[in-house]
């Protein structure tokens, strides 16, 4: 048995192995942001992972930035998540809901004509994903302090709906240039109130949301998703080692279950500096191979490893990685549905057993 397929204590939970399904936006929910039946099969197929993180799941109607991404702000959505959770639990895997507010990475078309919000009115470079005709991001509106308090309350309500759905815990999406990340990093936060300026102020929203998630779930069932390289959606921080190091220290004091770090290995990676500053489970992610993942686990640079694209194309990824078997390649043309066939490129990737 490889180290990948050994149990792991993570917060209040015991994982059957150290393989993690990364959060993957696939846009298979309906227009009301309610999970669909095809999503049950998708997660069921991949429950060979010890831990599954749902695709990013929006906390409110005004938190969205993509078509047909699922939500967790009402009981109907929570009820539709329940069969997904049950399908995962039937195979002994654990599943956390990843809670998401996109902030400025949206467009008025998704927000009933309203302007996207952010810590500061700074327009991101780039174009709105998947909307046609192609258009640049608009300049967002800076949130008032009172509005920030409302958003924190919405995170708490989403965490309660996650509990209603039967999830094992929640992960805060604080990465990839979305709202929490926008507050944290200096390049997107030019506020002069208690949510801006100093590092402690820029990290305030992240930590206040973590605290309300802990109120609902307990620290041992809360995780945080970070992207310390700042390589998505026009992000930048003047002192990333200090910024993310402070967050690690604060999260350690709260004894949360895990940190998920999306940062590929290279000479400029800061995860090796951050990892010793956090006392929970460390999940490494991005551009991993069977070999590099195993090395990270063996030298204790990570406690678990997460895969995204490889898990899309290989539902039986654990078996393939453990035995160094051939891997299917991702069809990028079917990452998001182009017609009414939601299964295409979603639940129809062949497994080893399919090949006989």
C-alpha positions as a LaTeX table, in Angstrom:
\begin{tabular}{lrrr}
\hline
Residue & $x$ (\AA) & $y$ (\AA) & $z$ (\AA) \\
\hline
Unk1 & 0.00 & 0.00 & 0.00 \\
Unk2 & 1.36 & 3.45 & $-0.97$ \\
Unk3 & 1.43 & 6.33 & 1.51 \\
Unk4 & $-1.30$ & 7.94 & $-0.62$ \\
Unk5 & $-3.67$ & 5.16 & 0.41 \\
Unk6 & $-3.09$ & 5.42 & 4.16 \\
Unk7 & $-5.58$ & 6.94 & 6.64 \\
Unk8 & $-5.25$ & 10.51 & 7.86 \\
Unk9 & $-6.61$ & 12.24 & 10.95 \\
Unk10 & $-7.89$ & 15.65 & 9.89 \\
Unk11 & $-9.48$ & 17.79 & 12.57 \\
Unk12 & $-12.45$ & 15.89 & 13.96 \\
Unk13 & $-12.43$ & 13.40 & 11.08 \\
Unk14 & $-10.57$ & 10.31 & 9.94 \\
Unk15 & $-9.98$ & 10.16 & 6.19 \\
Unk16 & $-9.68$ & 6.77 & 4.51 \\
Unk17 & $-6.75$ & 8.00 & 2.41 \\
Unk18 & $-4.75$ & 11.13 & 1.54 \\
Unk19 & $-6.22$ & 11.77 & $-1.91$ \\
Unk20 & $-8.38$ & 14.90 & $-2.22$ \\
Unk21 & $-10.78$ & 15.95 & $-4.96$ \\
Unk22 & $-10.02$ & 19.61 & $-5.62$ \\
Unk23 & $-12.94$ & 22.03 & $-6.00$ \\
Unk24 & $-13.83$ & 22.13 & $-9.71$ \\
Unk25 & $-16.39$ & 24.46 & $-11.27$ \\
Unk26 & $-18.31$ & 22.44 & $-13.87$ \\
Unk27 & $-21.54$ & 24.50 & $-14.24$ \\
Unk28 & $-23.97$ & 21.56 & $-14.08$ \\
Unk29 & $-26.49$ & 23.10 & $-11.67$ \\
Unk30 & $-29.75$ & 24.52 & $-12.95$ \\
Unk31 & $-30.52$ & 28.21 & $-13.41$ \\
Unk32 & $-31.79$ & 28.45 & $-9.82$ \\
Unk33 & $-28.36$ & 27.26 & $-8.63$ \\
Unk34 & $-29.85$ & 23.95 & $-7.49$ \\
Unk35 & $-27.65$ & 20.85 & $-7.87$ \\
Unk36 & $-28.87$ & 18.39 & $-10.51$ \\
Unk37 & $-29.15$ & 14.60 & $-10.58$ \\
Unk38 & $-26.12$ & 14.25 & $-12.86$ \\
Unk39 & $-23.99$ & 15.78 & $-10.12$ \\
Unk40 & $-24.83$ & 12.85 & $-7.84$ \\
Unk41 & $-23.19$ & 10.44 & $-10.26$ \\
Unk42 & $-20.18$ & 12.71 & $-10.84$ \\
Unk43 & $-19.31$ & 12.85 & $-7.14$ \\
Unk44 & $-20.18$ & 9.17 & $-6.62$ \\
Unk45 & $-17.67$ & 8.17 & $-9.30$ \\
Unk46 & $-14.87$ & 10.08 & $-7.57$ \\
Unk47 & $-15.55$ & 9.03 & $-3.98$ \\
Unk48 & $-12.40$ & 6.91 & $-4.00$ \\
Unk49 & $-10.86$ & 10.11 & $-2.60$ \\
Unk50 & $-10.58$ & 10.36 & 1.16 \\
Unk51 & $-11.80$ & 13.97 & 1.09 \\
Unk52 & $-13.95$ & 15.64 & $-1.54$ \\
Unk53 & $-14.30$ & 19.40 & $-1.79$ \\
Unk54 & $-17.33$ & 20.54 & $-3.69$ \\
Unk55 & $-17.10$ & 22.86 & $-6.62$ \\
Unk56 & $-17.18$ & 26.47 & $-5.42$ \\
Unk57 & $-20.67$ & 27.04 & $-4.03$ \\
Unk58 & $-22.09$ & 30.55 & $-3.84$ \\
Unk59 & $-23.40$ & 31.85 & $-0.52$ \\
Unk60 & $-26.02$ & 34.23 & $-1.92$ \\
Unk61 & $-27.60$ & 35.50 & $-5.12$ \\
Unk62 & $-25.33$ & 38.55 & $-5.09$ \\
Unk63 & $-22.17$ & 36.43 & $-4.73$ \\
Unk64 & $-22.29$ & 34.82 & $-8.19$ \\
Unk65 & $-19.98$ & 35.30 & $-11.17$ \\
Unk66 & $-20.54$ & 32.27 & $-13.42$ \\
Unk67 & $-23.51$ & 30.53 & $-15.02$ \\
Unk68 & $-25.06$ & 27.46 & $-13.39$ \\
Unk69 & $-22.76$ & 27.20 & $-10.38$ \\
Unk70 & $-24.50$ & 25.72 & $-7.32$ \\
Unk71 & $-25.61$ & 27.65 & $-4.27$ \\
Unk72 & $-26.25$ & 27.12 & $-0.58$ \\
Unk73 & $-28.51$ & 29.95 & 0.47 \\
Unk74 & $-31.87$ & 28.18 & 0.71 \\
Unk75 & $-33.36$ & 24.88 & 1.82 \\
Unk76 & $-34.17$ & 23.75 & $-1.73$ \\
Unk77 & $-30.48$ & 23.92 & $-2.63$ \\
Unk78 & $-29.50$ & 22.18 & 0.61 \\
Unk79 & $-32.01$ & 19.41 & $-0.06$ \\
Unk80 & $-30.55$ & 18.86 & $-3.55$ \\
Unk81 & $-27.04$ & 18.53 & $-2.09$ \\
Unk82 & $-28.14$ & 15.77 & 0.28 \\
Unk83 & $-28.17$ & 12.87 & $-2.24$ \\
Unk84 & $-24.69$ & 13.93 & $-3.37$ \\
Unk85 & $-23.44$ & 13.82 & 0.21 \\
Unk86 & $-25.11$ & 10.46 & 0.76 \\
Unk87 & $-23.53$ & 8.98 & $-2.38$ \\
Unk88 & $-20.11$ & 10.05 & $-1.12$ \\
Unk89 & $-20.71$ & 8.74 & 2.39 \\
Unk90 & $-21.80$ & 5.35 & 1.04 \\
Unk91 & $-18.21$ & 4.85 & $-0.12$ \\
Unk92 & $-16.60$ & 6.00 & 3.10 \\
Unk93 & $-15.41$ & 9.37 & 1.82 \\
Unk94 & $-15.87$ & 12.76 & 3.50 \\
Unk95 & $-17.18$ & 15.84 & 1.71 \\
Unk96 & $-16.89$ & 19.55 & 2.56 \\
Unk97 & $-18.85$ & 22.36 & 0.92 \\
Unk98 & $-16.60$ & 25.09 & $-0.45$ \\
Unk99 & $-18.25$ & 28.46 & 0.30 \\
Unk100 & $-17.73$ & 31.22 & $-2.26$ \\
Unk101 & $-18.28$ & 34.89 & $-2.96$ \\
Unk102 & $-16.66$ & 36.06 & $-6.19$ \\
Unk103 & $-16.52$ & 39.78 & $-5.34$ \\
Unk104 & $-15.32$ & 41.81 & $-8.32$ \\
Unk105 & $-14.91$ & 38.76 & $-10.60$ \\
Unk106 & $-18.46$ & 39.05 & $-11.89$ \\
Unk107 & $-20.56$ & 41.11 & $-14.26$ \\
Unk108 & $-23.86$ & 43.01 & $-13.99$ \\
Unk109 & $-25.42$ & 40.33 & $-16.24$ \\
Unk110 & $-25.10$ & 37.87 & $-13.33$ \\
Unk111 & $-26.27$ & 40.38 & $-10.73$ \\
Unk112 & $-29.60$ & 41.67 & $-12.11$ \\
Unk113 & $-27.81$ & 44.71 & $-13.47$ \\
Unk114 & $-26.02$ & 45.60 & $-10.23$ \\
Unk115 & $-22.30$ & 46.42 & $-10.07$ \\
Unk116 & $-20.03$ & 43.73 & $-8.57$ \\
Unk117 & $-18.60$ & 44.53 & $-5.15$ \\
Unk118 & $-15.06$ & 44.46 & $-3.78$ \\
Unk119 & $-12.95$ & 45.92 & $-0.97$ \\
Unk120 & $-11.93$ & 48.79 & $-3.27$ \\
Unk121 & $-13.08$ & 50.16 & $-6.62$ \\
Unk122 & $-10.22$ & 48.65 & $-8.64$ \\
Unk123 & $-11.06$ & 47.17 & $-12.04$ \\
Unk124 & $-9.46$ & 43.76 & $-12.63$ \\
Unk125 & $-7.65$ & 43.12 & $-15.89$ \\
Unk126 & $-9.04$ & 40.43 & $-18.14$ \\
Unk127 & $-12.40$ & 39.40 & $-19.51$ \\
Unk128 & $-15.46$ & 37.87 & $-17.87$ \\
Unk129 & $-15.25$ & 34.09 & $-18.08$ \\
Unk130 & $-17.57$ & 32.33 & $-20.54$ \\
Unk131 & $-19.81$ & 35.34 & $-21.25$ \\
Unk132 & $-20.23$ & 36.19 & $-24.92$ \\
Unk133 & $-19.73$ & 38.62 & $-26.53$ \\
Unk134 & $-16.40$ & 38.90 & $-24.74$ \\
Unk135 & $-16.28$ & 41.84 & $-22.35$ \\
Unk136 & $-13.83$ & 43.26 & $-19.80$ \\
Unk137 & $-14.57$ & 43.17 & $-16.09$ \\
Unk138 & $-16.29$ & 46.32 & $-14.85$ \\
Unk139 & $-14.94$ & 48.53 & $-12.08$ \\
Unk140 & $-16.46$ & 47.16 & $-8.85$ \\
Unk141 & $-18.14$ & 49.13 & $-6.10$ \\
Unk142 & $-16.35$ & 49.31 & $-2.74$ \\
Unk143 & $-18.34$ & 47.68 & 0.05 \\
Unk144 & $-19.51$ & 49.70 & 3.05 \\
Unk145 & $-18.65$ & 48.27 & 6.48 \\
Unk146 & $-22.34$ & 47.53 & 7.10 \\
Unk147 & $-22.47$ & 45.48 & 3.89 \\
Unk148 & $-19.42$ & 43.50 & 4.96 \\
Unk149 & $-21.26$ & 42.49 & 8.12 \\
Unk150 & $-24.17$ & 41.27 & 5.99 \\
Unk151 & $-21.82$ & 39.16 & 3.88 \\
Unk152 & $-20.32$ & 37.58 & 7.01 \\
Unk153 & $-23.84$ & 36.68 & 8.13 \\
Unk154 & $-24.49$ & 35.11 & 4.72 \\
Unk155 & $-21.42$ & 32.93 & 5.09 \\
Unk156 & $-22.76$ & 31.77 & 8.43 \\
Unk157 & $-26.18$ & 31.02 & 6.94 \\
Unk158 & $-24.56$ & 29.04 & 4.11 \\
Unk159 & $-22.63$ & 27.04 & 6.70 \\
Unk160 & $-25.91$ & 26.23 & 8.43 \\
Unk161 & $-27.43$ & 25.08 & 5.14 \\
Unk162 & $-24.34$ & 22.91 & 4.58 \\
Unk163 & $-25.05$ & 21.27 & 7.91 \\
Unk164 & $-28.69$ & 20.81 & 6.90 \\
Unk165 & $-27.52$ & 19.08 & 3.70 \\
Unk166 & $-25.41$ & 16.60 & 5.68 \\
Unk167 & $-21.91$ & 17.73 & 4.74 \\
Unk168 & $-18.94$ & 16.82 & 6.95 \\
Unk169 & $-17.70$ & 20.41 & 7.13 \\
Unk170 & $-17.04$ & 23.56 & 5.12 \\
Unk171 & $-14.06$ & 25.11 & 3.35 \\
Unk172 & $-13.76$ & 28.88 & 2.97 \\
Unk173 & $-12.73$ & 29.84 & $-0.55$ \\
Unk174 & $-10.10$ & 32.50 & 0.20 \\
Unk175 & $-8.13$ & 32.03 & $-3.02$ \\
Unk176 & $-7.93$ & 32.75 & $-6.74$ \\
Unk177 & $-8.76$ & 36.45 & $-6.61$ \\
Unk178 & $-12.28$ & 36.16 & $-5.23$ \\
Unk179 & $-13.75$ & 38.32 & $-2.47$ \\
Unk180 & $-11.85$ & 37.05 & 0.59 \\
Unk181 & $-8.57$ & 37.07 & $-1.36$ \\
Unk182 & $-9.34$ & 40.58 & $-2.63$ \\
Unk183 & $-9.56$ & 41.83 & 0.95 \\
Unk184 & $-6.40$ & 39.99 & 2.00 \\
Unk185 & $-3.94$ & 41.08 & $-0.68$ \\
Unk186 & $-2.58$ & 44.61 & $-0.80$ \\
Unk187 & $-2.94$ & 45.01 & $-4.56$ \\
Unk188 & $-6.74$ & 44.83 & $-4.38$ \\
Unk189 & $-7.39$ & 46.39 & $-0.97$ \\
Unk190 & $-6.83$ & 50.14 & $-0.65$ \\
Unk191 & $-9.27$ & 50.69 & 2.22 \\
Unk192 & $-8.43$ & 52.97 & 5.14 \\
Unk193 & $-10.97$ & 51.58 & 7.64 \\
Unk194 & $-10.78$ & 48.49 & 9.88 \\
Unk195 & $-10.80$ & 46.23 & 6.78 \\
Unk196 & $-7.81$ & 47.80 & 5.04 \\
Unk197 & $-4.36$ & 49.25 & 5.42 \\
Unk198 & $-2.47$ & 47.07 & 7.87 \\
Unk199 & $-1.99$ & 43.36 & 7.36 \\
Unk200 & $-4.15$ & 42.67 & 10.41 \\
Unk201 & $-6.95$ & 44.74 & 8.90 \\
Unk202 & $-6.68$ & 43.15 & 5.46 \\
Unk203 & $-6.90$ & 39.68 & 7.03 \\
Unk204 & $-9.83$ & 40.68 & 9.23 \\
Unk205 & $-12.61$ & 39.56 & 6.89 \\
Unk206 & $-11.03$ & 36.15 & 6.26 \\
Unk207 & $-10.66$ & 35.54 & 9.99 \\
Unk208 & $-14.09$ & 36.87 & 10.91 \\
Unk209 & $-15.67$ & 34.51 & 8.37 \\
Unk210 & $-13.59$ & 31.61 & 9.69 \\
Unk211 & $-14.82$ & 32.44 & 13.19 \\
Unk212 & $-18.49$ & 32.26 & 12.20 \\
Unk213 & $-17.85$ & 28.99 & 10.35 \\
Unk214 & $-16.28$ & 27.65 & 13.55 \\
Unk215 & $-19.36$ & 28.83 & 15.47 \\
Unk216 & $-21.48$ & 26.59 & 13.25 \\
Unk217 & $-19.18$ & 23.60 & 12.71 \\
Unk218 & $-16.43$ & 23.63 & 15.31 \\
Unk219 & $-12.81$ & 24.24 & 14.29 \\
Unk220 & $-12.18$ & 20.57 & 13.47 \\
Unk221 & $-14.60$ & 20.71 & 10.53 \\
Unk222 & $-13.45$ & 23.96 & 8.91 \\
Unk223 & $-10.81$ & 24.40 & 6.20 \\
Unk224 & $-9.43$ & 27.36 & 4.25 \\
Unk225 & $-8.41$ & 27.47 & 0.58 \\
Unk226 & $-5.52$ & 29.78 & $-0.33$ \\
Unk227 & $-3.52$ & 30.64 & $-3.47$ \\
Unk228 & $-0.30$ & 32.22 & $-2.17$ \\
Unk229 & 1.22 & 32.73 & $-5.62$ \\
Unk230 & $-1.53$ & 35.27 & $-6.41$ \\
Unk231 & $-1.66$ & 34.16 & $-10.04$ \\
Unk232 & $-5.40$ & 34.41 & $-10.73$ \\
Unk233 & $-7.63$ & 37.34 & $-11.62$ \\
Unk234 & $-5.06$ & 40.12 & $-11.49$ \\
Unk235 & $-3.95$ & 39.60 & $-7.88$ \\
Unk236 & $-0.86$ & 41.03 & $-6.21$ \\
Unk237 & 0.50 & 41.41 & $-2.69$ \\
Unk238 & 3.53 & 43.45 & $-1.73$ \\
Unk239 & 4.70 & 40.98 & 0.92 \\
Unk240 & 3.09 & 37.58 & 0.32 \\
Unk241 & 5.27 & 35.65 & 2.78 \\
Unk242 & 4.30 & 38.01 & 5.60 \\
Unk243 & 0.66 & 38.21 & 4.51 \\
Unk244 & 0.07 & 34.49 & 4.21 \\
Unk245 & 2.36 & 33.72 & 7.14 \\
Unk246 & 0.19 & 35.89 & 9.39 \\
Unk247 & $-2.91$ & 34.06 & 8.15 \\
Unk248 & $-1.28$ & 30.68 & 8.89 \\
Unk249 & $-0.43$ & 31.77 & 12.42 \\
Unk250 & $-3.96$ & 33.01 & 13.03 \\
Unk251 & $-5.53$ & 29.84 & 11.60 \\
Unk252 & $-3.23$ & 27.74 & 13.78 \\
Unk253 & $-4.46$ & 29.58 & 16.85 \\
Unk254 & $-7.99$ & 28.63 & 15.82 \\
Unk255 & $-7.01$ & 24.96 & 15.30 \\
Unk256 & $-8.90$ & 24.57 & 12.03 \\
Unk257 & $-8.80$ & 21.20 & 10.28 \\
Unk258 & $-6.81$ & 22.03 & 7.16 \\
Unk259 & $-5.35$ & 24.53 & 4.74 \\
Unk260 & $-5.58$ & 23.76 & 1.03 \\
Unk261 & $-2.77$ & 25.51 & $-0.87$ \\
Unk262 & $-3.07$ & 25.90 & $-4.63$ \\
Unk263 & 0.51 & 26.64 & $-5.59$ \\
Unk264 & 2.56 & 24.62 & $-8.07$ \\
Unk265 & 6.08 & 23.68 & $-7.05$ \\
Unk266 & 8.83 & 25.98 & $-8.28$ \\
Unk267 & 11.75 & 28.04 & $-7.02$ \\
Unk268 & 9.47 & 30.95 & $-6.11$ \\
Unk269 & 6.94 & 28.84 & $-4.17$ \\
Unk270 & 6.24 & 30.10 & $-0.67$ \\
Unk271 & 4.30 & 27.05 & 0.55 \\
Unk272 & 7.50 & 25.52 & 2.02 \\
Unk273 & 7.79 & 28.65 & 4.19 \\
Unk274 & 4.09 & 28.69 & 5.11 \\
Unk275 & 3.59 & 25.01 & 5.84 \\
Unk276 & 5.67 & 24.95 & 9.11 \\
Unk277 & 3.63 & 27.92 & 10.39 \\
Unk278 & 0.35 & 25.95 & 10.29 \\
Unk279 & $-0.44$ & 23.21 & 12.80 \\
Unk280 & $-3.25$ & 21.43 & 10.94 \\
Unk281 & $-3.41$ & 19.22 & 7.86 \\
Unk282 & $-1.71$ & 20.72 & 4.80 \\
Unk283 & $-3.21$ & 19.83 & 1.41 \\
Unk284 & $-0.95$ & 20.47 & $-1.59$ \\
Unk285 & $-2.44$ & 21.14 & $-5.02$ \\
Unk286 & $-1.66$ & 22.15 & $-8.60$ \\
Unk287 & 0.23 & 20.40 & $-11.38$ \\
Unk288 & 1.00 & 17.36 & $-9.23$ \\
Unk289 & 1.95 & 14.01 & $-10.72$ \\
Unk290 & 1.87 & 10.58 & $-9.11$ \\
Unk291 & 5.58 & 10.92 & $-8.42$ \\
Unk292 & 5.61 & 14.48 & $-7.09$ \\
Unk293 & 2.55 & 13.84 & $-4.92$ \\
Unk294 & 4.16 & 10.78 & $-3.38$ \\
Unk295 & 7.37 & 12.72 & $-2.71$ \\
Unk296 & 5.47 & 15.50 & $-0.94$ \\
Unk297 & 3.75 & 12.95 & 1.28 \\
Unk298 & 6.90 & 10.98 & 2.02 \\
Unk299 & 8.95 & 14.00 & 3.06 \\
Unk300 & 6.00 & 15.42 & 5.01 \\
Unk301 & 5.84 & 18.59 & 2.93 \\
Unk302 & 2.12 & 17.82 & 2.70 \\
Unk303 & $-0.29$ & 15.59 & 4.62 \\
Unk304 & $-2.63$ & 15.10 & 1.66 \\
Unk305 & $-2.59$ & 15.86 & $-2.07$ \\
Unk306 & $-5.38$ & 17.26 & $-4.24$ \\
Unk307 & $-5.97$ & 16.77 & $-7.95$ \\
Unk308 & $-8.25$ & 18.69 & $-10.27$ \\
Unk309 & $-7.88$ & 18.06 & $-13.99$ \\
Unk310 & $-6.66$ & 14.50 & $-13.50$ \\
Unk311 & $-9.69$ & 13.77 & $-11.33$ \\
Unk312 & $-12.01$ & 15.17 & $-13.98$ \\
Unk313 & $-10.64$ & 12.74 & $-16.56$ \\
Unk314 & $-10.00$ & 9.78 & $-14.24$ \\
Unk315 & $-12.89$ & 8.96 & $-11.91$ \\
Unk316 & $-10.87$ & 6.03 & $-10.51$ \\
Unk317 & $-7.82$ & 8.20 & $-9.88$ \\
Unk318 & $-6.71$ & 6.54 & $-6.64$ \\
Unk319 & $-6.17$ & 3.15 & $-8.30$ \\
Unk320 & $-4.36$ & 4.70 & $-11.26$ \\
Unk321 & $-2.02$ & 6.75 & $-9.07$ \\
Unk322 & $-1.32$ & 3.98 & $-6.60$ \\
Unk323 & $-0.35$ & 1.50 & $-9.29$ \\
Unk324 & 1.16 & 3.98 & $-11.76$ \\
Unk325 & $-1.39$ & 3.11 & $-14.44$ \\
Unk326 & $-2.14$ & 5.10 & $-17.61$ \\
Unk327 & $-4.22$ & 8.26 & $-17.22$ \\
Unk328 & $-7.00$ & 9.63 & $-19.40$ \\
Unk329 & $-6.47$ & 13.17 & $-20.71$ \\
Unk330 & $-8.90$ & 15.99 & $-20.05$ \\
Unk331 & $-11.13$ & 17.16 & $-22.88$ \\
Unk332 & $-11.08$ & 20.92 & $-22.26$ \\
Unk333 & $-13.92$ & 21.43 & $-24.75$ \\
Unk334 & $-16.35$ & 19.72 & $-22.37$ \\
Unk335 & $-15.32$ & 21.27 & $-19.04$ \\
Unk336 & $-18.50$ & 23.34 & $-19.22$ \\
Unk337 & $-21.69$ & 22.15 & $-20.93$ \\
Unk338 & $-22.29$ & 23.44 & $-24.46$ \\
Unk339 & $-25.71$ & 21.83 & $-24.91$ \\
Unk340 & $-28.36$ & 19.96 & $-22.93$ \\
Unk341 & $-26.20$ & 16.85 & $-22.50$ \\
Unk342 & $-24.80$ & 17.50 & $-19.02$ \\
Unk343 & $-23.14$ & 14.06 & $-18.91$ \\
Unk344 & $-20.78$ & 14.70 & $-21.82$ \\
Unk345 & $-17.27$ & 15.27 & $-20.50$ \\
Unk346 & $-18.63$ & 14.96 & $-16.96$ \\
Unk347 & $-19.70$ & 11.44 & $-16.04$ \\
Unk348 & $-18.63$ & 9.59 & $-19.20$ \\
Unk349 & $-14.85$ & 9.33 & $-18.74$ \\
Unk350 & $-13.81$ & 5.65 & $-18.89$ \\
Unk351 & $-12.53$ & 3.82 & $-15.82$ \\
Unk352 & $-10.06$ & 0.96 & $-15.78$ \\
Unk353 & $-12.94$ & $-1.49$ & $-15.34$ \\
Unk354 & $-14.62$ & 0.00 & $-18.42$ \\
Unk355 & $-11.62$ & $-1.09$ & $-20.45$ \\
Unk356 & $-12.06$ & $-4.62$ & $-19.09$ \\
\hline
\end{tabular}
